PDB file of C-alpha atoms in Angstrom:
ATOM      1  CA  UNK A   1       0.013   0.256  -0.094  1.00 95.00           C
ATOM      2  CA  UNK A   2       2.944   2.497   0.573  1.00 97.00           C
ATOM      3  CA  UNK A   3       4.485   1.822  -2.869  1.00 97.00           C
ATOM      4  CA  UNK A   4       1.200   2.354  -4.639  1.00 97.00           C
ATOM      5  CA  UNK A   5       0.252   5.429  -2.536  1.00 97.00           C
ATOM      6  CA  UNK A   6       3.888   6.837  -3.034  1.00 97.00           C
ATOM      7  CA  UNK A   7       3.517   5.635  -6.794  1.00 97.00           C
ATOM      8  CA  UNK A   8       0.101   8.055  -7.596  1.00 97.00           C
ATOM      9  CA  UNK A   9       1.430  10.528  -5.797  1.00 96.00           C
ATOM     10  CA  UNK A  10       4.706  10.865  -7.350  1.00 96.00           C
ATOM     11  CA  UNK A  11       2.149  10.482 -10.839  1.00 97.00           C
ATOM     12  CA  UNK A  12       0.139  13.183 -10.072  1.00 97.00           C
ATOM     13  CA  UNK A  13       3.142  15.487  -8.763  1.00 95.00           C
ATOM     14  CA  UNK A  14       4.398  15.448 -12.598  1.00 96.00           C
ATOM     15  CA  UNK A  15       1.670  15.272 -14.185  1.00 96.00           C
ATOM     16  CA  UNK A  16      -1.642  16.545 -12.464  1.00 97.00           C
ATOM     17  CA  UNK A  17      -0.198  18.958  -9.543  1.00 96.00           C
ATOM     18  CA  UNK A  18       1.246  22.125 -11.401  1.00 96.00           C
ATOM     19  CA  UNK A  19      -2.320  22.470 -12.846  1.00 96.00           C
ATOM     20  CA  UNK A  20      -4.920  21.267 -10.489  1.00 97.00           C
ATOM     21  CA  UNK A  21      -2.616  21.985  -7.537  1.00 96.00           C
ATOM     22  CA  UNK A  22      -4.481  19.330  -5.259  1.00 96.00           C
ATOM     23  CA  UNK A  23      -2.697  17.608  -2.574  1.00 95.00           C
ATOM     24  CA  UNK A  24      -2.060  14.097  -1.949  1.00 95.00           C
ATOM     25  CA  UNK A  25      -2.388  12.172   1.989  1.00 95.00           C
ATOM     26  CA  UNK A  26      -2.192   9.264   3.466  1.00 95.00           C
ATOM     27  CA  UNK A  27      -5.608   8.138   6.098  1.00 96.00           C
ATOM     28  CA  UNK A  28      -4.313   6.607   9.493  1.00 96.00           C
ATOM     29  CA  UNK A  29      -6.662   4.745  12.438  1.00 94.00           C
ATOM     30  CA  UNK A  30      -6.093   6.465  15.488  1.00 95.00           C
ATOM     31  CA  UNK A  31      -7.108   5.626  19.033  1.00 92.00           C
ATOM     32  CA  UNK A  32      -6.365   7.683  21.678  1.00 94.00           C
ATOM     33  CA  UNK A  33      -3.554   4.935  23.398  1.00 94.00           C
ATOM     34  CA  UNK A  34      -2.908   5.413  27.817  1.00 93.00           C
ATOM     35  CA  UNK A  35      -1.733   3.090  29.400  1.00 94.00           C
ATOM     36  CA  UNK A  36      -3.532   1.226  31.499  1.00 91.00           C
ATOM     37  CA  UNK A  37      -1.877   1.561  34.410  1.00 91.00           C
ATOM     38  CA  UNK A  38       1.538   3.452  35.822  1.00 93.00           C
ATOM     39  CA  UNK A  39       4.242  -0.205  35.163  1.00 94.00           C
ATOM     40  CA  UNK A  40       6.735  -0.225  32.962  1.00 95.00           C
ATOM     41  CA  UNK A  41       5.148  -2.644  31.046  1.00 93.00           C
ATOM     42  CA  UNK A  42       2.138  -1.455  30.504  1.00 93.00           C
ATOM     43  CA  UNK A  43       4.099   2.332  29.188  1.00 95.00           C
ATOM     44  CA  UNK A  44       6.404   0.414  27.136  1.00 94.00           C
ATOM     45  CA  UNK A  45       3.312  -1.906  25.304  1.00 93.00           C
ATOM     46  CA  UNK A  46       1.610   1.549  24.630  1.00 95.00           C
ATOM     47  CA  UNK A  47       4.359   3.508  22.756  1.00 95.00           C
ATOM     48  CA  UNK A  48       5.142  -0.641  21.149  1.00 94.00           C
ATOM     49  CA  UNK A  49       1.138   0.233  19.889  1.00 94.00           C
ATOM     50  CA  UNK A  50       1.843   3.179  19.153  1.00 96.00           C
ATOM     51  CA  UNK A  51       4.882   1.746  16.769  1.00 96.00           C
ATOM     52  CA  UNK A  52       2.155  -0.287  14.997  1.00 94.00           C
ATOM     53  CA  UNK A  53      -0.850   1.794  14.906  1.00 93.00           C
ATOM     54  CA  UNK A  54       0.951   5.253  14.168  1.00 96.00           C
ATOM     55  CA  UNK A  55       4.423   4.281  12.846  1.00 96.00           C
ATOM     56  CA  UNK A  56       3.961   1.518  10.672  1.00 96.00           C
ATOM     57  CA  UNK A  57       3.135   3.759   8.291  1.00 96.00           C
ATOM     58  CA  UNK A  58       3.993   7.179   9.830  1.00 97.00           C
ATOM     59  CA  UNK A  59       7.293   6.726   9.776  1.00 97.00           C
ATOM     60  CA  UNK A  60       8.187   5.423   6.910  1.00 98.00           C
ATOM     61  CA  UNK A  61       6.293   8.238   5.098  1.00 97.00           C
ATOM     62  CA  UNK A  62       8.422  10.923   7.237  1.00 97.00           C
ATOM     63  CA  UNK A  63      11.616   9.142   7.391  1.00 97.00           C
ATOM     64  CA  UNK A  64      11.639   6.041   5.030  1.00 96.00           C
ATOM     65  CA  UNK A  65      11.531   3.023   6.639  1.00 97.00           C
ATOM     66  CA  UNK A  66       9.565   0.814   9.628  1.00 97.00           C
ATOM     67  CA  UNK A  67       9.317   1.636  13.444  1.00 96.00           C
ATOM     68  CA  UNK A  68      12.581  -0.437  15.326  1.00 95.00           C
ATOM     69  CA  UNK A  69       9.727  -1.828  17.197  1.00 93.00           C
ATOM     70  CA  UNK A  70       7.894  -3.686  14.519  1.00 94.00           C
ATOM     71  CA  UNK A  71      11.023  -4.823  13.157  1.00 95.00           C
ATOM     72  CA  UNK A  72      11.717  -6.795  15.936  1.00 93.00           C
ATOM     73  CA  UNK A  73       8.749  -8.020  16.473  1.00 90.00           C
ATOM     74  CA  UNK A  74       8.368  -9.356  13.041  1.00 91.00           C
ATOM     75  CA  UNK A  75      11.827 -10.613  11.587  1.00 92.00           C
ATOM     76  CA  UNK A  76      11.819 -11.564   8.524  1.00 92.00           C
ATOM     77  CA  UNK A  77       7.582 -11.018   7.861  1.00 92.00           C
ATOM     78  CA  UNK A  78       8.564  -8.033   7.524  1.00 93.00           C
ATOM     79  CA  UNK A  79       8.710  -6.208   4.208  1.00 94.00           C
ATOM     80  CA  UNK A  80      11.625  -4.479   3.512  1.00 96.00           C
ATOM     81  CA  UNK A  81      12.713  -1.200   1.458  1.00 96.00           C
ATOM     82  CA  UNK A  82      15.137  -0.979  -1.017  1.00 96.00           C
ATOM     83  CA  UNK A  83      17.040   2.509  -0.478  1.00 96.00           C
ATOM     84  CA  UNK A  84      15.429   3.184  -3.886  1.00 96.00           C
ATOM     85  CA  UNK A  85      11.807   2.697  -2.590  1.00 97.00           C
ATOM     86  CA  UNK A  86      12.852   4.644   0.563  1.00 97.00           C
ATOM     87  CA  UNK A  87      13.447   7.375  -1.166  1.00 96.00           C
ATOM     88  CA  UNK A  88      10.269   7.557  -3.099  1.00 96.00           C
ATOM     89  CA  UNK A  89       7.925   6.304  -0.395  1.00 97.00           C
ATOM     90  CA  UNK A  90       9.795   8.803   2.248  1.00 97.00           C
ATOM     91  CA  UNK A  91       7.786  12.762   1.788  1.00 95.00           C
ATOM     92  CA  UNK A  92       5.469  11.301  -0.652  1.00 96.00           C
ATOM     93  CA  UNK A  93       2.160  12.738   1.469  1.00 96.00           C
ATOM     94  CA  UNK A  94       1.415  16.511   1.633  1.00 96.00           C
ATOM     95  CA  UNK A  95      -0.987  15.385   4.791  1.00 97.00           C
ATOM     96  CA  UNK A  96      -1.977  12.975   7.254  1.00 97.00           C
ATOM     97  CA  UNK A  97      -5.449  12.155   7.563  1.00 97.00           C
ATOM     98  CA  UNK A  98      -6.654  10.945  10.836  1.00 97.00           C
ATOM     99  CA  UNK A  99      -9.391   8.608  11.960  1.00 96.00           C
ATOM    100  CA  UNK A 100     -10.403   8.874  15.374  1.00 96.00           C
ATOM    101  CA  UNK A 101     -13.244   8.332  17.588  1.00 92.00           C
ATOM    102  CA  UNK A 102     -12.529   7.422  21.176  1.00 89.00           C
ATOM    103  CA  UNK A 103      -9.455   6.669  23.737  1.00 92.00           C
ATOM    104  CA  UNK A 104      -8.808   2.939  24.770  1.00 90.00           C
ATOM    105  CA  UNK A 105      -6.799   1.856  27.365  1.00 91.00           C
ATOM    106  CA  UNK A 106      -3.073  -0.328  26.753  1.00 92.00           C
ATOM    107  CA  UNK A 107      -2.215  -3.190  28.984  1.00 90.00           C
ATOM    108  CA  UNK A 108       1.251  -5.935  28.106  1.00 90.00           C
ATOM    109  CA  UNK A 109      -0.434  -8.913  27.363  1.00 83.00           C
ATOM    110  CA  UNK A 110       1.912 -11.897  28.212  1.00 74.00           C
ATOM    111  CA  UNK A 111       0.564 -15.310  27.679  1.00 62.00           C
ATOM    112  CA  UNK A 112       2.407 -17.962  29.599  1.00 48.00           C
ATOM    113  CA  UNK A 113       0.494 -20.948  28.881  1.00 48.00           C
ATOM    114  CA  UNK A 114       1.377 -24.072  26.801  1.00 48.00           C
ATOM    115  CA  UNK A 115       0.247 -24.507  23.287  1.00 49.00           C
ATOM    116  CA  UNK A 116       0.806 -27.127  19.951  1.00 52.00           C
ATOM    117  CA  UNK A 117      -1.580 -25.182  18.193  1.00 52.00           C
ATOM    118  CA  UNK A 118       0.917 -22.394  16.060  1.00 54.00           C
ATOM    119  CA  UNK A 119       1.661 -19.263  16.677  1.00 60.00           C
ATOM    120  CA  UNK A 120      -1.357 -17.139  15.454  1.00 64.00           C
ATOM    121  CA  UNK A 121       0.150 -14.734  12.847  1.00 69.00           C
ATOM    122  CA  UNK A 122      -2.147 -11.849  13.256  1.00 72.00           C
ATOM    123  CA  UNK A 123      -2.151  -7.470  14.981  1.00 73.00           C
ATOM    124  CA  UNK A 124      -2.378  -8.209  18.789  1.00 70.00           C
ATOM    125  CA  UNK A 125      -0.264 -11.116  18.922  1.00 76.00           C
ATOM    126  CA  UNK A 126       2.327  -9.317  17.250  1.00 78.00           C
ATOM    127  CA  UNK A 127       1.862  -6.144  20.104  1.00 78.00           C
ATOM    128  CA  UNK A 128       1.144  -8.937  22.937  1.00 78.00           C
ATOM    129  CA  UNK A 129      -1.045  -5.652  24.132  1.00 79.00           C
ATOM    130  CA  UNK A 130      -4.604  -5.551  24.871  1.00 76.00           C
ATOM    131  CA  UNK A 131      -6.811  -2.712  23.912  1.00 76.00           C
ATOM    132  CA  UNK A 132      -9.971  -2.164  26.709  1.00 73.00           C
ATOM    133  CA  UNK A 133     -12.410   1.088  26.491  1.00 65.00           C
ATOM    134  CA  UNK A 134     -14.609   1.643  29.673  1.00 54.00           C
ATOM    135  CA  UNK A 135     -17.661   0.521  27.448  1.00 51.00           C
ATOM    136  CA  UNK A 136     -16.824  -2.596  25.933  1.00 47.00           C
ATOM    137  CA  UNK A 137     -13.882  -4.157  24.975  1.00 46.00           C
ATOM    138  CA  UNK A 138     -11.721  -4.404  21.697  1.00 49.00           C
ATOM    139  CA  UNK A 139      -9.447  -7.074  21.072  1.00 46.00           C
ATOM    140  CA  UNK A 140      -9.962 -10.166  17.474  1.00 41.00           C
ATOM    141  CA  UNK A 141     -13.678  -9.650  16.152  1.00 42.00           C
ATOM    142  CA  UNK A 142     -14.585  -7.608  19.106  1.00 44.00           C
ATOM    143  CA  UNK A 143     -16.043  -4.050  18.888  1.00 48.00           C
ATOM    144  CA  UNK A 144     -18.164  -1.533  20.252  1.00 47.00           C
ATOM    145  CA  UNK A 145     -20.372   0.873  19.436  1.00 52.00           C
ATOM    146  CA  UNK A 146     -21.329   3.270  22.206  1.00 58.00           C
ATOM    147  CA  UNK A 147     -17.799   5.581  22.193  1.00 65.00           C
ATOM    148  CA  UNK A 148     -16.905   7.207  25.399  1.00 74.00           C
ATOM    149  CA  UNK A 149     -16.325  10.954  25.169  1.00 84.00           C
ATOM    150  CA  UNK A 150     -12.370  11.068  25.565  1.00 88.00           C
ATOM    151  CA  UNK A 151     -11.776  14.408  23.510  1.00 92.00           C
ATOM    152  CA  UNK A 152      -8.083  14.545  25.880  1.00 94.00           C
ATOM    153  CA  UNK A 153      -7.334  11.360  23.367  1.00 94.00           C
ATOM    154  CA  UNK A 154      -7.899  13.301  20.373  1.00 96.00           C
ATOM    155  CA  UNK A 155      -5.433  15.809  21.944  1.00 96.00           C
ATOM    156  CA  UNK A 156      -2.765  13.696  22.584  1.00 96.00           C
ATOM    157  CA  UNK A 157      -2.771  12.175  19.762  1.00 97.00           C
ATOM    158  CA  UNK A 158      -2.528  15.522  17.353  1.00 97.00           C
ATOM    159  CA  UNK A 159       0.697  15.886  20.013  1.00 97.00           C
ATOM    160  CA  UNK A 160       2.014  12.495  19.904  1.00 97.00           C
ATOM    161  CA  UNK A 161       1.777  13.293  15.462  1.00 97.00           C
ATOM    162  CA  UNK A 162       3.450  16.592  16.235  1.00 98.00           C
ATOM    163  CA  UNK A 163       6.387  15.386  18.051  1.00 97.00           C
ATOM    164  CA  UNK A 164       7.884  11.806  16.403  1.00 97.00           C
ATOM    165  CA  UNK A 165       6.582  12.819  13.049  1.00 97.00           C
ATOM    166  CA  UNK A 166       7.802  16.175  11.994  1.00 95.00           C
ATOM    167  CA  UNK A 167       4.630  17.797  12.286  1.00 97.00           C
ATOM    168  CA  UNK A 168       3.247  16.934   9.179  1.00 97.00           C
ATOM    169  CA  UNK A 169      -0.057  18.462   7.819  1.00 97.00           C
ATOM    170  CA  UNK A 170      -2.929  17.002   9.273  1.00 98.00           C
ATOM    171  CA  UNK A 171      -7.129  17.003   7.904  1.00 98.00           C
ATOM    172  CA  UNK A 172      -9.610  14.938  10.639  1.00 98.00           C
ATOM    173  CA  UNK A 173     -11.347  13.032   8.150  1.00 97.00           C
ATOM    174  CA  UNK A 174     -13.605  11.122  10.897  1.00 96.00           C
ATOM    175  CA  UNK A 175     -15.187  11.826  14.337  1.00 96.00           C
ATOM    176  CA  UNK A 176     -18.169  11.346  15.609  1.00 95.00           C
ATOM    177  CA  UNK A 177     -20.395   9.752  18.096  1.00 93.00           C
ATOM    178  CA  UNK A 178     -22.647   7.230  16.897  1.00 93.00           C
ATOM    179  CA  UNK A 179     -26.258   6.685  18.799  1.00 93.00           C
ATOM    180  CA  UNK A 180     -29.016   3.595  18.053  1.00 93.00           C
ATOM    181  CA  UNK A 181     -30.693   4.737  15.101  1.00 93.00           C
ATOM    182  CA  UNK A 182     -33.998   5.963  15.163  1.00 90.00           C
ATOM    183  CA  UNK A 183     -34.124   6.562  18.930  1.00 90.00           C
ATOM    184  CA  UNK A 184     -34.260  10.197  18.764  1.00 91.00           C
ATOM    185  CA  UNK A 185     -33.946  13.872  17.068  1.00 94.00           C
ATOM    186  CA  UNK A 186     -32.871  15.319  19.958  1.00 93.00           C
ATOM    187  CA  UNK A 187     -29.182  14.227  20.426  1.00 92.00           C
ATOM    188  CA  UNK A 188     -27.925  16.707  22.473  1.00 94.00           C
ATOM    189  CA  UNK A 189     -24.801  13.670  23.047  1.00 93.00           C
ATOM    190  CA  UNK A 190     -23.609  13.977  19.545  1.00 94.00           C
ATOM    191  CA  UNK A 191     -23.601  17.812  20.571  1.00 94.00           C
ATOM    192  CA  UNK A 192     -21.925  17.697  23.659  1.00 93.00           C
ATOM    193  CA  UNK A 193     -19.399  15.117  22.056  1.00 94.00           C
ATOM    194  CA  UNK A 194     -18.424  17.172  18.915  1.00 94.00           C
ATOM    195  CA  UNK A 195     -18.008  20.458  20.945  1.00 93.00           C
ATOM    196  CA  UNK A 196     -15.621  18.926  23.270  1.00 93.00           C
ATOM    197  CA  UNK A 197     -14.011  17.037  20.716  1.00 95.00           C
ATOM    198  CA  UNK A 198     -13.428  20.638  18.656  1.00 94.00           C
ATOM    199  CA  UNK A 199     -12.074  22.096  21.556  1.00 93.00           C
ATOM    200  CA  UNK A 200      -9.660  19.703  21.774  1.00 95.00           C
ATOM    201  CA  UNK A 201      -8.461  20.305  18.383  1.00 95.00           C
ATOM    202  CA  UNK A 202      -9.109  23.816  18.967  1.00 94.00           C
ATOM    203  CA  UNK A 203      -6.097  23.295  22.457  1.00 95.00           C
ATOM    204  CA  UNK A 204      -3.502  21.149  19.567  1.00 96.00           C
ATOM    205  CA  UNK A 205      -3.421  23.881  17.149  1.00 96.00           C
ATOM    206  CA  UNK A 206      -2.615  26.368  20.124  1.00 96.00           C
ATOM    207  CA  UNK A 207       0.420  23.961  20.919  1.00 96.00           C
ATOM    208  CA  UNK A 208       1.505  24.006  17.272  1.00 97.00           C
ATOM    209  CA  UNK A 209      -0.348  20.746  15.493  1.00 97.00           C
ATOM    210  CA  UNK A 210      -0.950  21.761  11.998  1.00 98.00           C
ATOM    211  CA  UNK A 211      -4.254  20.068  12.267  1.00 98.00           C
ATOM    212  CA  UNK A 212      -5.790  22.043   8.889  1.00 97.00           C
ATOM    213  CA  UNK A 213      -9.553  20.553   8.828  1.00 96.00           C
ATOM    214  CA  UNK A 214     -12.129  19.059  10.830  1.00 96.00           C
ATOM    215  CA  UNK A 215     -14.642  16.776   9.195  1.00 96.00           C
ATOM    216  CA  UNK A 216     -17.416  15.057  11.704  1.00 96.00           C
ATOM    217  CA  UNK A 217     -18.965  11.758  10.521  1.00 95.00           C
ATOM    218  CA  UNK A 218     -21.397  12.064   9.411  1.00 93.00           C
ATOM    219  CA  UNK A 219     -23.651  14.447   7.943  1.00 95.00           C
ATOM    220  CA  UNK A 220     -26.558  11.659   7.404  1.00 96.00           C
ATOM    221  CA  UNK A 221     -27.391   8.075   8.759  1.00 96.00           C
ATOM    222  CA  UNK A 222     -25.451   5.460   5.855  1.00 95.00           C
ATOM    223  CA  UNK A 223     -24.832   1.606   6.316  1.00 94.00           C
ATOM    224  CA  UNK A 224     -22.078   1.832   9.118  1.00 91.00           C
ATOM    225  CA  UNK A 225     -19.229  -0.826   8.510  1.00 86.00           C
ATOM    226  CA  UNK A 226     -19.505  -1.955  11.590  1.00 81.00           C
ATOM    227  CA  UNK A 227     -23.087  -2.100  12.752  1.00 86.00           C
ATOM    228  CA  UNK A 228     -24.919  -1.991  10.036  1.00 91.00           C
ATOM    229  CA  UNK A 229     -28.052   0.172   9.890  1.00 92.00           C
ATOM    230  CA  UNK A 230     -27.896  -0.678  13.996  1.00 93.00           C
ATOM    231  CA  UNK A 231     -25.949   2.712  14.648  1.00 92.00           C
ATOM    232  CA  UNK A 232     -25.691   6.193  13.432  1.00 94.00           C
ATOM    233  CA  UNK A 233     -23.675   8.625  13.245  1.00 95.00           C
ATOM    234  CA  UNK A 234     -25.782  11.127  10.965  1.00 96.00           C
ATOM    235  CA  UNK A 235     -26.481  14.748  12.201  1.00 97.00           C
ATOM    236  CA  UNK A 236     -29.769  14.295  10.030  1.00 97.00           C
ATOM    237  CA  UNK A 237     -31.713  11.346  10.792  1.00 97.00           C
ATOM    238  CA  UNK A 238     -32.736   8.852   7.128  1.00 96.00           C
ATOM    239  CA  UNK A 239     -35.886   6.502   7.340  1.00 95.00           C
ATOM    240  CA  UNK A 240     -34.126   3.454   5.386  1.00 93.00           C
ATOM    241  CA  UNK A 241     -37.737   2.228   5.622  1.00 92.00           C
ATOM    242  CA  UNK A 242     -39.362   4.778   3.266  1.00 92.00           C
ATOM    243  CA  UNK A 243     -38.694   4.563  -0.671  1.00 94.00           C
ATOM    244  CA  UNK A 244     -37.908   7.603  -0.711  1.00 94.00           C
ATOM    245  CA  UNK A 245     -35.375   7.651   2.430  1.00 95.00           C
ATOM    246  CA  UNK A 246     -37.304  10.802   3.873  1.00 96.00           C
ATOM    247  CA  UNK A 247     -34.335  13.212   5.980  1.00 96.00           C
ATOM    248  CA  UNK A 248     -34.972  14.953   9.016  1.00 96.00           C
ATOM    249  CA  UNK A 249     -32.339  17.196  11.257  1.00 96.00           C
ATOM    250  CA  UNK A 250     -31.650  16.380  14.162  1.00 97.00           C
ATOM    251  CA  UNK A 251     -30.855  18.965  17.131  1.00 96.00           C
ATOM    252  CA  UNK A 252     -26.547  18.046  16.002  1.00 96.00           C
ATOM    253  CA  UNK A 253     -27.855  19.548  13.032  1.00 96.00           C
ATOM    254  CA  UNK A 254     -29.090  23.250  14.646  1.00 94.00           C
ATOM    255  CA  UNK A 255     -26.341  23.057  16.583  1.00 94.00           C
ATOM    256  CA  UNK A 256     -23.315  22.579  14.040  1.00 94.00           C
ATOM    257  CA  UNK A 257     -25.106  24.724  11.233  1.00 94.00           C
ATOM    258  CA  UNK A 258     -24.658  27.403  14.154  1.00 93.00           C
ATOM    259  CA  UNK A 259     -21.397  26.695  14.976  1.00 92.00           C
ATOM    260  CA  UNK A 260     -19.777  26.642  11.493  1.00 92.00           C
ATOM    261  CA  UNK A 261     -21.846  29.632  10.954  1.00 92.00           C
ATOM    262  CA  UNK A 262     -20.584  31.733  14.109  1.00 87.00           C
ATOM    263  CA  UNK A 263     -24.217  32.409  15.288  1.00 80.00           C
ATOM    264  CA  UNK A 264     -24.600  29.502  18.081  1.00 69.00           C
ATOM    265  CA  UNK A 265     -21.815  29.938  21.336  1.00 62.00           C
ATOM    266  CA  UNK A 266     -20.441  26.724  21.991  1.00 56.00           C
ATOM    267  CA  UNK A 267     -21.439  26.614  25.566  1.00 55.00           C
ATOM    268  CA  UNK A 268     -23.478  23.952  27.173  1.00 49.00           C
ATOM    269  CA  UNK A 269     -25.866  26.300  28.167  1.00 47.00           C
ATOM    270  CA  UNK A 270     -26.434  26.452  24.406  1.00 47.00           C
ATOM    271  CA  UNK A 271     -27.713  22.709  24.090  1.00 42.00           C
ATOM    272  CA  UNK A 272     -30.801  23.716  26.346  1.00 44.00           C
ATOM    273  CA  UNK A 273     -31.988  26.588  24.472  1.00 47.00           C
ATOM    274  CA  UNK A 274     -31.419  24.875  21.485  1.00 45.00           C
ATOM    275  CA  UNK A 275     -33.725  22.049  22.543  1.00 42.00           C
ATOM    276  CA  UNK A 276     -36.325  24.168  24.225  1.00 46.00           C
ATOM    277  CA  UNK A 277     -37.174  25.758  20.876  1.00 43.00           C
ATOM    278  CA  UNK A 278     -35.998  22.828  18.473  1.00 42.00           C
ATOM    279  CA  UNK A 279     -38.805  22.139  15.946  1.00 42.00           C
ATOM    280  CA  UNK A 280     -39.135  18.616  14.805  1.00 41.00           C
ATOM    281  CA  UNK A 281     -40.455  15.606  16.868  1.00 40.00           C
ATOM    282  CA  UNK A 282     -38.824  14.592  20.297  1.00 37.00           C
ATOM    283  CA  UNK A 283     -38.251  11.000  18.976  1.00 37.00           C
ATOM    284  CA  UNK A 284     -38.915   8.938  16.318  1.00 42.00           C
TER     285      UNK A 284
END
């Protein structure tokens, strides 16, 4: 993927960039990562998780090679860049796209149980880390859909990328929170989530992060990769049972519109005021 990205980036810059003045970047799925305890093992595991989650893509893009921790753990299973490939990959992204929803605890996971079963070769075995979130687990095929609001986690991601990878331009391509589809149009928790995370982005920018854009996931309810139509992130409700797919604005749509045009303060009291004057039905 990195070589394909670098090749496409080179072609674009040679043939199209001067006319179109576009930019090419690569995105990563970026959990906030914090140690589960104060133990040295969990601190090392957290850094190892960062190397696998962020460094796998970002270190080649910025420095031309994989993190040392990945080389040590994976050995010959990890591809090796030729000198020419390294130079082609390095600097091939004009920006880094960040997809972020929540923050997880990281705990060092060691298994001492003897087994005759061949060692699994997957992400979690390679990192030897165990990820835990407040409302559920993220390990193997387990998933959870109701993210806790932990805005400082996004701020820490932006700070880490700034310090570790030469402060590249960043666009936050996805950030939002799910609610059970059709539960209500007065999605105050979503407003509080978005408001808090925008504040975290502002803090990171004030601290020097070169973050240039922020996109809420999502404008309308869509089919979600992990939860189908059960949970939705949209600021507009979509009635999937209606042949015309009728769309209705949620409270978050009104709040975000006000935020973008500067007529809405971001203080929590304004959410209550909006809720009392909301013209749509209270539930579906």
